Amino acid sequence: MREMVNSREFVTKVVGGDADSFRVLFSYLTPKLSRFIAGLFSLPHQDADEIAVDAMLKVRRAVADFDASRGAKLTTWIFEIAKNTAIDHLRKQETRGKFVEVPLDDAVLQPSNEMMNGSSDGVDEGRVETPHRPEEVKMRKALDSLSKEDQAILLSRLTLEYEDIARVENASVGTLRTRHSRALARLRAAYLKGNCS
Amino acid sequence: MNDEELLRILRFTVCSDIAPELTDQAVDEFISASPESSPEHLRRLTAKFVEKVFASIHGEPVKDLQQKWTFGRWFEAMRESVRLTRKEIATALNQDPSFVERLEAGDVVPWAFSARDIGDLVCLFRVHMNAVSDLISNSIAVSQLPGLGPVAARSQGGRISEARGHSAKRALDLYLARKAGPAKPDQTVTDWMSALRSDLKRRGAKHLL
């Protein structure tokens, strides 16, 4: 199913506004988005559902601008939108003091190739900018200095259990624990090195 | 620095707006590892999606209809305009799709449904009671016209097509609503409208009253 929703034929239909295809996408992906958000942001499932649905609403409105020709995967694009939607919700929650539904104003749409350039998910709806904690900036630099494999295992472990990763990668739990442990050690070294410089 | 502290900062960073972008590998892995959702979870997500679709297009409740619609046909047109299916509306209302079908087609007059069920519909679509009154008035006017029966339409091949019949009936309903004169509701409808208002008041839908 994952291959199907990323297939050229299916993506063309979704981008073209085919309602049935969007329905398939919604049914397949939204529950997974909710689970992802709940896991990554440690949110109650009800809040994660709210954010996942908001994200799919953004997808519905912005998908006509999704550009698969640059190698972007539809599912990755959608997950990025969901992640950013969650970040926006939490930032606004911090400023308002409680979790509230964020009314969806008309989207200021930007081409999805902005995502490819690493600047956004291509859907900017008044992103709330707040100052970054120094440790977050240092952590980002530390992460960027690691290999792709190290980054992958560290980020996967934030949302998945070892057993889940092992099943997908066809690896043993023991191997994954070792990989994670070593990646964490390298991350610590890079982070502390950044602290000293 | 222990693992717990390191992971705490890592999670903060990944959940901030300076987080690295998700990779295809990470997303693919999560999707593959994620179990299938329960039908109930999907139902809840669908209902929430439908609610938010209407909330986004009807920031203010609909008060003016702009043209004369019958009750069911207006809701049908509104549903189609946002590319939702009867099944999705039914899911949001916790009803069977046949409820939506009967209502839209006008096979059953709106006041034959419970005030509570129509209250759910009105809240979902964010329709003000002013507009509901107009829709009911139009439906009364059409229902009082004599000689209306099932509508059928023939395709060019001479055979009756159900889809074409549905399409013809919809066009006829719209035509009749426009042409019908003002209609006065009888006591049954008046009582039903009061019950609907009470239902909306009970659920705190002041913005629709």
CSV table of C-alpha atoms in Angstrom, one decimal:
chain,number,residue,atom,x,y,z
A,1,MET,CA,0.0,0.0,0.0
A,2,ARG,CA,2.8,2.4,0.8
A,3,GLU,CA,4.3,1.8,-2.7
A,4,MET,CA,0.9,2.3,-4.2
A,5,VAL,CA,0.3,5.7,-2.6
A,6,ASN,CA,3.7,6.9,-3.8
A,7,SER,CA,3.2,5.5,-7.3
A,8,ARG,CA,3.3,8.0,-10.2
A,9,GLU,CA,-0.2,7.0,-11.2
A,10,PHE,CA,-1.7,7.5,-7.7
A,11,VAL,CA,0.2,10.7,-7.0
A,12,THR,CA,-1.0,12.1,-10.4
A,13,LYS,CA,-4.6,11.4,-9.4
A,14,VAL,CA,-4.2,13.0,-6.0
A,15,VAL,CA,-2.5,16.1,-7.3
A,16,GLY,CA,-5.1,16.3,-10.0
A,17,GLY,CA,-7.8,16.6,-7.4
A,18,ASP,CA,-9.3,13.2,-7.7
A,19,ALA,CA,-11.5,12.9,-4.6
A,20,ASP,CA,-11.6,9.1,-4.5
A,21,SER,CA,-7.8,8.9,-4.5
A,22,PHE,CA,-7.6,11.5,-1.7
A,23,ARG,CA,-10.1,9.4,0.3
A,24,VAL,CA,-7.8,6.4,-0.1
A,25,LEU,CA,-4.9,8.5,1.0
A,26,PHE,CA,-6.8,9.8,4.0
A,27,SER,CA,-7.9,6.4,5.2
A,28,TYR,CA,-4.5,4.9,4.8
A,29,LEU,CA,-2.3,7.7,6.2
A,30,THR,CA,-4.2,9.8,8.7
A,31,PRO,CA,-4.3,7.1,11.5
A,32,LYS,CA,-0.5,6.7,11.0
A,33,LEU,CA,0.0,10.4,11.1
A,34,SER,CA,-1.9,10.5,14.4
A,35,ARG,CA,0.2,7.8,15.9
A,36,PHE,CA,3.4,9.4,14.6
A,37,ILE,CA,2.5,12.8,16.2
A,38,ALA,CA,1.4,11.1,19.5
A,39,GLY,CA,4.7,9.3,19.7
A,40,LEU,CA,7.1,12.0,18.6
A,41,PHE,CA,5.5,14.9,20.6
A,42,SER,CA,4.3,12.7,23.5
A,43,LEU,CA,0.7,13.9,23.0
A,44,PRO,CA,-2.6,12.4,24.1
A,45,HIS,CA,-4.2,10.5,21.2
A,46,GLN,CA,-7.1,12.9,21.0
A,47,ASP,CA,-4.8,15.9,20.4
A,48,ALA,CA,-2.7,13.9,17.9
A,49,ASP,CA,-6.0,13.1,16.0
A,50,GLU,CA,-6.8,16.8,15.9
A,51,ILE,CA,-3.4,17.7,14.5
A,52,ALA,CA,-3.4,14.8,12.0
A,53,VAL,CA,-6.8,15.9,10.6
A,54,ASP,CA,-5.6,19.5,10.4
A,55,ALA,CA,-2.5,18.3,8.5
A,56,MET,CA,-4.7,16.4,6.0
A,57,LEU,CA,-6.8,19.4,5.5
A,58,LYS,CA,-3.6,21.3,4.6
A,59,VAL,CA,-2.6,18.5,2.3
A,60,ARG,CA,-6.0,18.6,0.6
A,61,ARG,CA,-5.6,22.3,-0.2
A,62,ALA,CA,-1.9,22.3,-1.1
A,63,VAL,CA,-1.5,18.9,-2.9
A,64,ALA,CA,-2.1,20.5,-6.3
A,65,ASP,CA,1.3,22.2,-5.8
A,66,PHE,CA,3.1,19.0,-4.9
A,67,ASP,CA,5.9,18.4,-7.3
A,68,ALA,CA,6.9,14.7,-7.5
A,69,SER,CA,9.3,15.3,-10.5
A,70,ARG,CA,12.0,16.6,-8.1
A,71,GLY,CA,12.1,13.2,-6.3
A,72,ALA,CA,9.9,14.1,-3.4
A,73,LYS,CA,7.8,11.3,-2.0
A,74,LEU,CA,4.2,12.1,-1.3
A,75,THR,CA,4.2,10.3,2.1
A,76,THR,CA,7.3,12.1,3.3
A,77,TRP,CA,5.8,15.4,2.2
A,78,ILE,CA,2.7,14.7,4.2
A,79,PHE,CA,4.5,13.6,7.3
A,80,GLU,CA,6.6,16.8,7.2
A,81,ILE,CA,3.4,18.8,7.0
A,82,ALA,CA,2.0,16.9,10.0
A,83,LYS,CA,5.2,17.4,12.0
A,84,ASN,CA,5.1,21.2,11.3
A,85,THR,CA,1.4,21.4,12.1
A,86,ALA,CA,2.1,19.8,15.4
A,87,ILE,CA,5.0,22.2,16.1
A,88,ASP,CA,2.7,25.2,15.3
A,89,HIS,CA,0.0,23.9,17.6
A,90,LEU,CA,2.4,23.4,20.4
A,91,ARG,CA,3.9,26.8,20.0
A,92,LYS,CA,0.5,28.5,20.0
A,93,GLN,CA,-0.4,26.4,23.0
A,94,GLU,CA,2.6,27.7,24.8
A,95,THR,CA,1.7,31.2,24.1
A,96,ARG,CA,-2.0,30.8,25.0
A,97,GLY,CA,-1.5,28.5,27.9
A,98,LYS,CA,-3.7,25.7,26.7
A,99,PHE,CA,-4.3,23.4,23.7
A,100,VAL,CA,-6.7,25.0,21.4
A,101,GLU,CA,-8.0,24.2,17.9
A,102,VAL,CA,-6.3,26.5,15.4
A,103,PRO,CA,-8.7,27.9,12.9
A,104,LEU,CA,-7.5,27.2,9.4
A,105,ASP,CA,-7.2,30.4,7.5
A,106,ASP,CA,-6.7,30.5,3.8
A,107,ALA,CA,-3.3,28.9,3.2
A,108,VAL,CA,-0.5,31.0,1.8
A,109,LEU,CA,0.7,28.3,-0.5
A,110,GLN,CA,4.2,28.0,-1.6
A,111,PRO,CA,5.6,25.5,-4.1
A,112,SER,CA,6.5,22.2,-2.6
A,113,ASN,CA,10.0,22.5,-4.0
A,114,GLU,CA,10.7,24.7,-1.0
A,115,MET,CA,10.6,21.6,1.0
A,116,MET,CA,13.2,20.1,-1.3
A,117,ASN,CA,15.4,23.2,-0.6
A,118,GLY,CA,15.0,22.4,3.1
A,119,SER,CA,13.2,25.5,4.1
A,120,SER,CA,9.6,24.3,4.7
A,121,ASP,CA,7.0,21.7,4.0
A,122,GLY,CA,5.7,24.0,1.3
A,123,VAL,CA,2.6,25.0,3.3
A,124,ASP,CA,3.1,28.1,5.4
A,125,GLU,CA,0.1,29.2,7.4
A,126,GLY,CA,1.5,31.9,9.6
A,127,ARG,CA,4.2,29.9,11.3
A,128,VAL,CA,4.7,31.1,14.8
A,129,GLU,CA,8.4,32.0,15.3
A,130,THR,CA,9.8,31.7,18.8
A,131,PRO,CA,13.4,32.1,19.9
A,132,HIS,CA,15.2,28.7,19.9
A,133,ARG,CA,16.7,27.4,23.1
A,134,PRO,CA,20.6,27.3,22.9
A,135,GLU,CA,20.7,23.6,23.6
A,136,GLU,CA,18.3,23.0,20.6
A,137,VAL,CA,20.6,24.9,18.3
A,138,LYS,CA,23.6,23.0,19.5
A,139,MET,CA,21.7,19.7,19.2
A,140,ARG,CA,20.7,20.5,15.6
A,141,LYS,CA,24.4,21.1,14.8
A,142,ALA,CA,25.4,17.9,16.5
A,143,LEU,CA,22.8,15.9,14.6
A,144,ASP,CA,23.8,17.4,11.3
A,145,SER,CA,27.4,16.3,12.0
A,146,LEU,CA,26.4,12.6,12.3
A,147,SER,CA,26.2,10.1,9.5
A,148,LYS,CA,22.8,9.4,7.8
A,149,GLU,CA,22.7,6.0,9.5
A,150,ASP,CA,23.3,7.4,12.9
A,151,GLN,CA,20.6,10.1,12.4
A,152,ALA,CA,18.2,7.5,11.1
A,153,ILE,CA,18.4,5.2,14.1
A,154,LEU,CA,18.3,8.1,16.6
A,155,LEU,CA,15.2,9.5,15.0
A,156,SER,CA,13.5,6.2,14.5
A,157,ARG,CA,13.8,5.3,18.1
A,158,LEU,CA,11.9,8.5,19.1
A,159,THR,CA,8.7,7.0,17.6
A,160,LEU,CA,9.3,3.2,17.2
A,161,GLU,CA,10.2,0.3,19.5
A,162,TYR,CA,13.3,-1.7,18.7
A,163,GLU,CA,11.1,-4.7,17.8
A,164,ASP,CA,9.2,-2.5,15.2
A,165,ILE,CA,12.4,-1.3,13.7
A,166,ALA,CA,13.9,-4.8,13.7
A,167,ARG,CA,10.9,-6.2,11.8
A,168,VAL,CA,11.1,-3.5,9.1
A,169,GLU,CA,14.9,-3.6,8.7
A,170,ASN,CA,15.1,-7.4,9.1
A,171,ALA,CA,17.7,-6.9,11.8
A,172,SER,CA,18.0,-8.3,15.3
A,173,VAL,CA,17.0,-6.2,18.3
A,174,GLY,CA,20.5,-6.7,19.7
A,175,THR,CA,22.1,-5.2,16.6
A,176,LEU,CA,19.8,-2.2,16.7
A,177,ARG,CA,20.4,-1.6,20.4
A,178,THR,CA,24.2,-1.5,19.7
A,179,ARG,CA,23.7,0.8,16.7
A,180,HIS,CA,21.5,3.1,18.8
A,181,SER,CA,23.9,3.1,21.7
A,182,ARG,CA,26.9,4.0,19.4
A,183,ALA,CA,24.9,6.7,17.6
A,184,LEU,CA,23.9,8.2,21.0
A,185,ALA,CA,27.6,8.2,22.1
A,186,ARG,CA,28.6,10.0,18.9
A,187,LEU,CA,25.8,12.4,19.3
A,188,ARG,CA,26.8,13.1,22.9
A,189,ALA,CA,30.4,13.7,21.8
A,190,ALA,CA,29.3,16.1,19.0
A,191,TYR,CA,27.0,18.0,21.3
A,192,LEU,CA,29.5,18.4,24.1
A,193,LYS,CA,32.2,19.4,21.6
A,194,GLY,CA,29.7,22.1,20.4
A,195,ASN,CA,29.3,23.2,24.0
A,196,CYS,CA,33.0,23.7,24.4
A,197,SER,CA,33.6,25.6,21.2
B,1,MET,CA,25.5,14.1,30.4
B,2,ASN,CA,23.4,11.0,30.8
B,3,ASP,CA,21.3,9.4,28.1
B,4,GLU,CA,18.0,10.7,29.5
B,5,GLU,CA,19.1,14.3,29.4
B,6,LEU,CA,20.6,13.9,25.9
B,7,LEU,CA,17.4,12.2,24.6
B,8,ARG,CA,15.3,14.9,26.2
B,9,ILE,CA,17.2,17.7,24.3
B,10,LEU,CA,17.1,15.6,21.1
B,11,ARG,CA,13.3,15.2,21.4
B,12,PHE,CA,12.9,19.0,22.0
B,13,THR,CA,15.1,19.7,19.0
B,14,VAL,CA,13.3,17.3,16.7
B,15,CYS,CA,9.9,18.8,17.8
B,16,SER,CA,11.0,22.3,17.2
B,17,ASP,CA,11.0,24.4,14.1
B,18,ILE,CA,14.7,23.9,13.6
B,19,ALA,CA,14.2,20.2,13.4
B,20,PRO,CA,15.8,18.4,10.5
B,21,GLU,CA,13.5,17.4,7.8
B,22,LEU,CA,12.1,13.9,7.8
B,23,THR,CA,13.8,11.5,5.5
B,24,ASP,CA,12.1,9.1,3.2
B,25,GLN,CA,13.8,6.2,5.1
B,26,ALA,CA,12.4,7.4,8.5
B,27,VAL,CA,8.9,7.9,7.1
B,28,ASP,CA,8.9,4.6,5.2
B,29,GLU,CA,10.1,2.8,8.3
B,30,PHE,CA,7.4,4.3,10.5
B,31,ILE,CA,4.7,3.6,8.0
B,32,SER,CA,5.8,0.0,7.5
B,33,ALA,CA,6.0,-0.6,11.3
B,34,SER,CA,2.7,1.1,12.0
B,35,PRO,CA,-0.2,-1.4,12.5
B,36,GLU,CA,-3.5,-0.9,10.7
B,37,SER,CA,-5.9,1.3,12.5
B,38,SER,CA,-9.2,0.2,13.9
B,39,PRO,CA,-12.4,1.1,12.0
B,40,GLU,CA,-13.5,3.1,15.0
B,41,HIS,CA,-10.3,5.2,15.0
B,42,LEU,CA,-10.7,5.9,11.2
B,43,ARG,CA,-14.4,6.7,11.8
B,44,ARG,CA,-13.4,9.3,14.4
B,45,LEU,CA,-10.8,10.9,12.2
B,46,THR,CA,-13.3,11.0,9.3
B,47,ALA,CA,-15.9,12.7,11.4
B,48,LYS,CA,-13.4,15.3,12.6
B,49,PHE,CA,-12.3,15.9,9.1
B,50,VAL,CA,-15.8,16.6,7.8
B,51,GLU,CA,-16.5,18.9,10.7
B,52,LYS,CA,-13.3,20.9,10.0
B,53,VAL,CA,-14.1,21.1,6.2
B,54,PHE,CA,-17.3,22.8,7.0
B,55,ALA,CA,-15.8,24.9,9.7
B,56,SER,CA,-13.2,26.2,7.3
B,57,ILE,CA,-15.7,27.2,4.6
B,58,HIS,CA,-18.5,28.4,6.9
B,59,GLY,CA,-16.5,30.5,9.4
B,60,GLU,CA,-19.8,32.4,9.9
B,61,PRO,CA,-23.0,30.3,9.9
B,62,VAL,CA,-24.9,30.3,6.6
B,63,LYS,CA,-27.8,32.7,6.9
B,64,ASP,CA,-28.6,33.6,3.3
B,65,LEU,CA,-29.3,31.0,0.7
B,66,GLN,CA,-29.0,33.2,-2.3
B,67,GLN,CA,-31.4,31.1,-4.2
B,68,LYS,CA,-34.5,29.0,-3.5
B,69,TRP,CA,-33.5,25.5,-2.5
B,70,THR,CA,-35.4,22.7,-1.0
B,71,PHE,CA,-33.9,21.4,2.2
B,72,GLY,CA,-32.4,18.2,1.0
B,73,ARG,CA,-31.1,19.6,-2.3
B,74,TRP,CA,-29.2,22.5,-0.5
B,75,PHE,CA,-27.4,20.0,1.7
B,76,GLU,CA,-26.6,17.9,-1.3
B,77,ALA,CA,-25.2,20.8,-3.2
B,78,MET,CA,-23.2,21.9,-0.2
B,79,ARG,CA,-21.8,18.4,0.3
B,80,GLU,CA,-20.8,18.1,-3.4
B,81,SER,CA,-19.2,21.5,-3.4
B,82,VAL,CA,-16.7,20.4,-0.8
B,83,ARG,CA,-16.2,17.0,-2.5
B,84,LEU,CA,-17.5,14.9,0.3
B,85,THR,CA,-19.5,11.7,0.0
B,86,ARG,CA,-22.7,10.7,1.6
B,87,LYS,CA,-20.8,8.1,3.5
B,88,GLU,CA,-18.5,10.7,4.9
B,89,ILE,CA,-21.4,12.9,6.0
B,90,ALA,CA,-23.1,9.9,7.5
B,91,THR,CA,-20.0,9.0,9.4
B,92,ALA,CA,-19.8,12.5,10.8
B,93,LEU,CA,-23.4,12.3,11.8
B,94,ASN,CA,-23.1,8.7,13.2
B,95,GLN,CA,-25.9,7.7,10.8
B,96,ASP,CA,-26.3,5.2,8.0
B,97,PRO,CA,-25.6,6.6,4.5
B,98,SER,CA,-29.2,5.9,3.6
B,99,PHE,CA,-30.2,8.7,6.1
B,100,VAL,CA,-28.3,11.2,4.0
B,101,GLU,CA,-29.6,9.8,0.7
B,102,ARG,CA,-33.2,10.0,1.8
B,103,LEU,CA,-32.8,13.5,3.2
B,104,GLU,CA,-31.0,14.8,0.1
B,105,ALA,CA,-33.4,13.3,-2.4
B,106,GLY,CA,-36.3,14.6,-0.5
B,107,ASP,CA,-37.9,11.1,-0.3
B,108,VAL,CA,-38.7,12.0,3.2
B,109,VAL,CA,-39.7,15.5,4.3
B,110,PRO,CA,-37.2,17.0,6.8
B,111,TRP,CA,-39.8,17.3,9.5
B,112,ALA,CA,-40.3,13.6,9.5
B,113,PHE,CA,-36.8,13.2,10.9
B,114,SER,CA,-36.2,13.8,14.6
B,115,ALA,CA,-35.2,17.4,15.6
B,116,ARG,CA,-32.1,15.9,17.1
B,117,ASP,CA,-31.0,14.3,13.9
B,118,ILE,CA,-31.5,17.4,11.9
B,119,GLY,CA,-29.9,19.4,14.7
B,120,ASP,CA,-26.8,17.3,14.2
B,121,LEU,CA,-26.9,18.0,10.5
B,122,VAL,CA,-27.5,21.8,10.9
B,123,CYS,CA,-24.6,22.0,13.4
B,124,LEU,CA,-22.2,20.0,11.1
B,125,PHE,CA,-23.0,22.2,8.1
B,126,ARG,CA,-23.1,25.4,10.3
B,127,VAL,CA,-26.5,26.6,9.0
B,128,HIS,CA,-28.3,29.4,10.8
B,129,MET,CA,-31.9,28.8,11.7
B,130,ASN,CA,-32.9,31.7,9.4
B,131,ALA,CA,-31.6,29.7,6.5
B,132,VAL,CA,-33.1,26.5,7.9
B,133,SER,CA,-36.5,28.2,8.0
B,134,ASP,CA,-36.2,29.3,4.4
B,135,LEU,CA,-35.2,25.8,3.3
B,136,ILE,CA,-38.1,24.3,5.2
B,137,SER,CA,-40.5,26.8,3.7
B,138,ASN,CA,-39.2,26.0,0.2
B,139,SER,CA,-39.7,22.2,0.9
B,140,ILE,CA,-43.2,22.8,2.2
B,141,ALA,CA,-44.0,24.7,-1.0
B,142,VAL,CA,-42.8,21.9,-3.2
B,143,SER,CA,-44.4,19.2,-1.2
B,144,GLN,CA,-47.8,20.9,-1.6
B,145,LEU,CA,-47.6,20.9,-5.4
B,146,PRO,CA,-50.0,18.4,-6.8
B,147,GLY,CA,-49.2,15.6,-9.2
B,148,LEU,CA,-45.6,14.9,-8.3
B,149,GLY,CA,-44.5,11.3,-8.6
B,150,PRO,CA,-41.3,9.4,-9.2
B,151,VAL,CA,-39.2,11.0,-11.9
B,152,ALA,CA,-37.6,8.9,-14.6
B,153,ALA,CA,-35.5,10.1,-17.5
B,154,ARG,CA,-34.5,8.2,-20.6
B,155,SER,CA,-31.1,8.1,-22.1
B,156,GLN,CA,-30.6,8.5,-25.7
B,157,GLY,CA,-30.7,4.7,-26.1
B,158,GLY,CA,-34.3,4.8,-24.8
B,159,ARG,CA,-33.6,3.0,-21.6
B,160,ILE,CA,-34.4,4.6,-18.2
B,161,SER,CA,-31.2,5.4,-16.3
B,162,GLU,CA,-31.3,5.7,-12.5
B,163,ALA,CA,-28.5,8.3,-12.5
B,164,ARG,CA,-30.3,10.3,-15.1
B,165,GLY,CA,-33.5,9.9,-13.2
B,166,HIS,CA,-31.8,11.3,-10.1
B,167,SER,CA,-30.3,14.1,-12.0
B,168,ALA,CA,-33.7,14.9,-13.5
B,169,LYS,CA,-35.4,14.9,-10.2
B,170,ARG,CA,-32.8,17.2,-8.7
B,171,ALA,CA,-33.3,19.7,-11.6
B,172,LEU,CA,-37.1,19.4,-11.2
B,173,ASP,CA,-36.8,20.1,-7.4
B,174,LEU,CA,-34.8,23.2,-8.0
B,175,TYR,CA,-37.1,24.4,-10.7
B,176,LEU,CA,-40.2,23.8,-8.5
B,177,ALA,CA,-38.6,25.5,-5.5
B,178,ARG,CA,-38.0,28.6,-7.6
B,179,LYS,CA,-41.5,28.6,-9.0
B,180,ALA,CA,-43.5,27.7,-6.0
B,181,GLY,CA,-45.2,30.4,-4.0
B,182,PRO,CA,-44.7,31.1,-0.4
B,183,ALA,CA,-45.9,28.3,1.9
B,184,LYS,CA,-47.2,28.5,5.4
B,185,PRO,CA,-46.1,25.7,7.7
B,186,ASP,CA,-48.8,23.8,9.5
B,187,GLN,CA,-48.8,23.1,13.2
B,188,THR,CA,-46.7,19.9,12.8
B,189,VAL,CA,-43.9,21.7,11.1
B,190,THR,CA,-44.2,24.7,13.5
B,191,ASP,CA,-43.8,22.4,16.5
B,192,TRP,CA,-41.0,20.6,14.8
B,193,MET,CA,-39.1,23.9,14.1
B,194,SER,CA,-39.6,24.8,17.8
B,195,ALA,CA,-38.2,21.4,18.8
B,196,LEU,CA,-35.2,22.0,16.5
B,197,ARG,CA,-34.6,25.4,18.0
B,198,SER,CA,-34.7,23.9,21.5
B,199,ASP,CA,-32.3,21.2,20.5
B,200,LEU,CA,-29.8,23.7,19.2
B,201,LYS,CA,-30.2,25.8,22.3
B,202,ARG,CA,-29.7,22.7,24.5
B,203,ARG,CA,-26.4,21.9,22.8
B,204,GLY,CA,-25.2,25.5,23.1
B,205,ALA,CA,-25.3,26.3,19.4
B,206,LYS,CA,-26.1,30.0,20.0
B,207,HIS,CA,-24.3,31.0,16.8
B,208,LEU,CA,-27.0,29.2,14.8
B,209,LEU,CA,-30.0,30.8,16.6
